[in-house]
């Protein structure tokens, strides 16, 4: 099977890859993307002030965004996380969303929200972040195209991973 023909990279795969490349490889053998396309609705949301200021769980093609809101003239895409422990993976996931939106002609800023810690962090897709995101996407695609998963490497992520039994039984 050529996995790249079957699977679209998603924010969840990017996040999983940052936690553990093996986890992202395993995900790509199971996911069944829902292709509901709300691009048009989001376009209206961005341009019309009569729409509510926030929308939750917005799906645009292969992107599943936790929250989209307007702040002045800016569109802000927010990702809500339970904790900041895996913040770097969350930043990469959000940058991936901003990168994909830009390719669709939608300029947005990102915001990571950690409600239980009462914290938030702004994430911007500047030129450096864009180049890093392109590189990361290429790396993820190359790795998930491999016929076998990367070897199991025990890390802190294993304790909360859905594949723990598969990897370590
Ligand atoms: S259990 Fe550990 S090694 Fe296996 S996929 Fe999950 S994080 Fe990776």
mmCIF file of C-alpha atoms and ligand atoms in Angstrom:
data_model
loop_
_atom_site.group_PDB
_atom_site.id
_atom_site.type_symbol
_atom_site.label_atom_id
_atom_site.label_comp_id
_atom_site.label_asym_id
_atom_site.label_seq_id
_atom_site.Cartn_x
_atom_site.Cartn_y
_atom_site.Cartn_z
ATOM 1 C CA UNK A 1 0.000 0.000 0.000
ATOM 2 C CA UNK A 2 1.245 3.475 -0.764
ATOM 3 C CA UNK A 3 0.153 5.201 2.419
ATOM 4 C CA UNK A 4 0.608 8.668 0.983
ATOM 5 C CA UNK A 5 -2.114 7.871 -1.579
ATOM 6 C CA UNK A 6 -4.512 6.901 1.207
ATOM 7 C CA UNK A 7 -3.819 9.291 4.065
ATOM 8 C CA UNK A 8 -3.784 13.036 4.425
ATOM 9 C CA UNK A 9 -1.537 14.535 7.007
ATOM 10 C CA UNK A 10 -3.603 16.100 9.791
ATOM 11 C CA UNK A 11 -2.863 18.198 12.845
ATOM 12 C CA UNK A 12 -3.315 15.132 15.046
ATOM 13 C CA UNK A 13 -0.703 13.235 13.048
ATOM 14 C CA UNK A 14 1.729 16.142 13.358
ATOM 15 C CA UNK A 15 1.144 16.323 17.100
ATOM 16 C CA UNK A 16 1.532 12.554 17.460
ATOM 17 C CA UNK A 17 4.735 12.636 15.418
ATOM 18 C CA UNK A 18 6.200 15.212 17.783
ATOM 19 C CA UNK A 19 5.320 12.979 20.732
ATOM 20 C CA UNK A 20 6.450 9.732 19.113
ATOM 21 C CA UNK A 21 7.018 9.008 15.379
ATOM 22 C CA UNK A 22 5.854 5.437 15.919
ATOM 23 C CA UNK A 23 2.504 6.707 17.227
ATOM 24 C CA UNK A 24 1.925 8.767 14.065
ATOM 25 C CA UNK A 25 2.837 5.787 11.861
ATOM 26 C CA UNK A 26 0.300 3.613 13.706
ATOM 27 C CA UNK A 27 -2.380 6.320 13.445
ATOM 28 C CA UNK A 28 -2.039 6.485 9.693
ATOM 29 C CA UNK A 29 -2.916 2.816 9.460
ATOM 30 C CA UNK A 30 -6.238 3.429 11.195
ATOM 31 C CA UNK A 31 -7.589 6.894 10.527
ATOM 32 C CA UNK A 32 -10.665 7.447 8.459
ATOM 33 C CA UNK A 33 -10.808 11.168 7.742
ATOM 34 C CA UNK A 34 -14.141 12.894 7.788
ATOM 35 C CA UNK A 35 -14.093 15.191 4.806
ATOM 36 C CA UNK A 36 -16.919 17.573 5.830
ATOM 37 C CA UNK A 37 -15.916 20.782 4.215
ATOM 38 C CA UNK A 38 -16.878 23.980 5.992
ATOM 39 C CA UNK A 39 -14.542 26.190 4.010
ATOM 40 C CA UNK A 40 -17.377 28.226 2.593
ATOM 41 C CA UNK A 41 -19.034 28.704 5.967
ATOM 42 C CA UNK A 42 -15.728 29.796 7.454
ATOM 43 C CA UNK A 43 -15.217 32.226 4.597
ATOM 44 C CA UNK A 44 -18.538 33.831 5.491
ATOM 45 C CA UNK A 45 -17.648 33.776 9.161
ATOM 46 C CA UNK A 46 -14.426 35.649 8.454
ATOM 47 C CA UNK A 47 -15.989 38.303 6.271
ATOM 48 C CA UNK A 48 -19.384 39.012 7.833
ATOM 49 C CA UNK A 49 -19.736 40.792 11.128
ATOM 50 C CA UNK A 50 -23.229 39.404 11.609
ATOM 51 C CA UNK A 51 -21.788 35.992 12.416
ATOM 52 C CA UNK A 52 -20.997 35.095 16.019
ATOM 53 C CA UNK A 53 -17.533 36.056 17.184
ATOM 54 C CA UNK A 54 -16.561 32.469 17.923
ATOM 55 C CA UNK A 55 -17.158 29.072 16.454
ATOM 56 C CA UNK A 56 -16.104 25.832 18.075
ATOM 57 C CA UNK A 57 -14.960 22.614 16.442
ATOM 58 C CA UNK A 58 -14.664 23.927 12.917
ATOM 59 C CA UNK A 59 -13.716 21.440 10.226
ATOM 60 C CA UNK A 60 -12.083 22.745 7.070
ATOM 61 C CA UNK A 61 -11.176 19.954 4.699
ATOM 62 C CA UNK A 62 -8.669 17.862 6.664
ATOM 63 C CA UNK A 63 -8.261 20.422 9.464
ATOM 64 C CA UNK A 64 -10.192 20.022 12.722
ATOM 65 C CA UNK A 65 -9.915 23.334 14.558
ATOM 66 C CA UNK A 66 -10.954 23.596 18.209
ATOM 67 C CA UNK A 67 -11.982 27.244 18.050
ATOM 68 C CA UNK A 68 -12.052 30.012 15.454
ATOM 69 C CA UNK A 69 -12.688 33.607 16.480
ATOM 70 C CA UNK A 70 -12.388 37.151 15.202
ATOM 71 C CA UNK A 71 -10.290 39.694 17.036
ATOM 72 C CA UNK A 72 -10.654 43.008 15.265
ATOM 73 C CA UNK A 73 -9.673 42.313 11.686
ATOM 74 C CA UNK A 74 -7.679 39.229 12.628
ATOM 75 C CA UNK A 75 -8.808 35.653 12.418
ATOM 76 C CA UNK A 76 -7.544 33.624 15.363
ATOM 77 C CA UNK A 77 -7.420 29.838 15.381
ATOM 78 C CA UNK A 78 -7.203 28.418 18.883
ATOM 79 C CA UNK A 79 -6.210 24.978 20.026
ATOM 80 C CA UNK A 80 -7.362 23.947 23.488
ATOM 81 C CA UNK A 81 -5.128 21.642 25.508
ATOM 82 C CA UNK A 82 -5.595 20.081 28.902
ATOM 83 C CA UNK A 83 -2.055 20.833 29.960
ATOM 84 C CA UNK A 84 1.078 22.523 28.691
ATOM 85 C CA UNK A 85 3.239 19.447 29.280
ATOM 86 C CA UNK A 86 3.387 18.620 25.558
ATOM 87 C CA UNK A 87 3.452 22.261 24.509
ATOM 88 C CA UNK A 88 6.020 21.868 21.740
ATOM 89 C CA UNK A 89 3.864 19.242 19.998
ATOM 90 C CA UNK A 90 0.830 21.533 20.371
ATOM 91 C CA UNK A 91 2.742 24.479 18.875
ATOM 92 C CA UNK A 92 3.742 22.351 15.861
ATOM 93 C CA UNK A 93 0.156 21.175 15.423
ATOM 94 C CA UNK A 94 -1.121 24.758 15.464
ATOM 95 C CA UNK A 95 1.591 25.975 13.086
ATOM 96 C CA UNK A 96 0.535 23.173 10.749
ATOM 97 C CA UNK A 97 -3.047 24.494 10.813
ATOM 98 C CA UNK A 98 -1.866 28.049 10.123
ATOM 99 C CA UNK A 99 0.319 26.801 7.279
ATOM 100 C CA UNK A 100 -2.502 24.810 5.671
ATOM 101 C CA UNK A 101 -4.947 27.702 6.067
ATOM 102 C CA UNK A 102 -2.464 30.042 4.407
ATOM 103 C CA UNK A 103 -2.279 27.642 1.463
ATOM 104 C CA UNK A 104 -6.082 27.962 1.211
ATOM 105 C CA UNK A 105 -5.733 31.757 1.177
ATOM 106 C CA UNK A 106 -6.748 32.231 4.833
ATOM 107 C CA UNK A 107 -4.343 34.263 6.964
ATOM 108 C CA UNK A 108 -4.734 33.559 10.665
ATOM 109 C CA UNK A 109 -2.935 33.813 13.969
ATOM 110 C CA UNK A 110 -2.812 30.961 16.438
ATOM 111 C CA UNK A 111 -3.501 30.752 20.123
ATOM 112 C CA UNK A 112 -2.834 27.844 22.440
ATOM 113 C CA UNK A 113 -5.247 27.748 25.345
ATOM 114 C CA UNK A 114 -4.618 25.880 28.580
ATOM 115 C CA UNK A 115 -7.838 26.633 30.478
ATOM 116 C CA UNK A 116 -7.025 24.481 33.490
ATOM 117 C CA UNK A 117 -3.765 26.383 33.935
ATOM 118 C CA UNK A 118 -5.382 29.723 33.004
ATOM 119 C CA UNK A 119 -2.672 30.242 30.407
ATOM 120 C CA UNK A 120 -2.582 31.133 26.745
ATOM 121 C CA UNK A 121 0.188 31.492 24.192
ATOM 122 C CA UNK A 122 0.155 33.287 20.858
ATOM 123 C CA UNK A 123 1.567 31.346 17.908
ATOM 124 C CA UNK A 124 2.493 33.076 14.645
ATOM 125 C CA UNK A 125 3.460 31.595 11.327
ATOM 126 C CA UNK A 126 6.446 33.778 10.463
ATOM 127 C CA UNK A 127 8.893 32.893 7.677
ATOM 128 C CA UNK A 128 11.051 30.748 9.964
ATOM 129 C CA UNK A 129 8.070 28.837 11.363
ATOM 130 C CA UNK A 130 6.736 28.331 7.857
ATOM 131 C CA UNK A 131 10.045 26.832 6.671
ATOM 132 C CA UNK A 132 10.194 24.590 9.761
ATOM 133 C CA UNK A 133 6.616 23.447 9.185
ATOM 134 C CA UNK A 134 7.330 22.560 5.557
ATOM 135 C CA UNK A 135 10.350 20.569 6.674
ATOM 136 C CA UNK A 136 8.359 18.793 9.384
ATOM 137 C CA UNK A 137 5.549 17.854 6.970
ATOM 138 C CA UNK A 138 8.092 16.404 4.526
ATOM 139 C CA UNK A 139 9.709 14.439 7.353
ATOM 140 C CA UNK A 140 6.366 13.069 8.599
ATOM 141 C CA UNK A 141 5.340 12.060 5.071
ATOM 142 C CA UNK A 142 8.639 10.272 4.499
ATOM 143 C CA UNK A 143 8.380 8.402 7.802
ATOM 144 C CA UNK A 144 4.760 7.304 7.486
ATOM 145 C CA UNK A 145 5.450 6.031 3.964
ATOM 146 C CA UNK A 146 7.836 3.455 5.407
ATOM 147 C CA UNK A 147 6.485 -0.101 5.300
ATOM 148 C CA UNK A 148 7.258 -0.718 8.981
ATOM 149 C CA UNK A 149 6.791 1.517 12.007
ATOM 150 C CA UNK A 150 9.734 3.047 13.857
ATOM 151 C CA UNK A 151 10.878 0.907 16.774
ATOM 152 C CA UNK A 152 9.201 1.365 20.141
ATOM 153 C CA UNK A 153 11.095 3.725 22.381
ATOM 154 C CA UNK A 154 9.745 4.011 25.879
ATOM 155 C CA UNK A 155 9.081 7.620 26.866
ATOM 156 C CA UNK A 156 6.754 9.509 29.218
ATOM 157 C CA UNK A 157 4.224 9.618 26.374
ATOM 158 C CA UNK A 158 3.791 5.825 26.510
ATOM 159 C CA UNK A 159 1.840 5.923 29.772
ATOM 160 C CA UNK A 160 -1.045 7.814 28.124
ATOM 161 C CA UNK A 161 -0.744 6.365 24.641
ATOM 162 C CA UNK A 162 -3.549 4.312 23.107
ATOM 163 C CA UNK A 163 -0.958 2.017 21.518
ATOM 164 C CA UNK A 164 0.824 1.156 24.768
ATOM 165 C CA UNK A 165 -0.565 -2.369 24.825
ATOM 166 C CA UNK A 166 0.362 -2.868 21.193
ATOM 167 C CA UNK A 167 3.913 -1.649 21.750
ATOM 168 C CA UNK A 168 4.683 -3.145 25.115
ATOM 169 C CA UNK A 169 2.451 -6.200 25.714
HETATM 170 S S1 LIG B 1 3.283 3.355 23.438
HETATM 171 FE FE1 LIG B 1 5.105 4.668 23.406
HETATM 172 S S2 LIG B 1 6.395 3.832 21.762
HETATM 173 FE FE2 LIG B 1 4.319 3.038 21.450
HETATM 174 S S3 LIG B 1 3.373 4.475 20.027
HETATM 175 FE FE3 LIG B 1 2.808 5.095 22.095
HETATM 176 S S4 LIG B 1 4.320 6.640 22.676
HETATM 177 FE FE4 LIG B 1 5.150 5.517 20.914
#
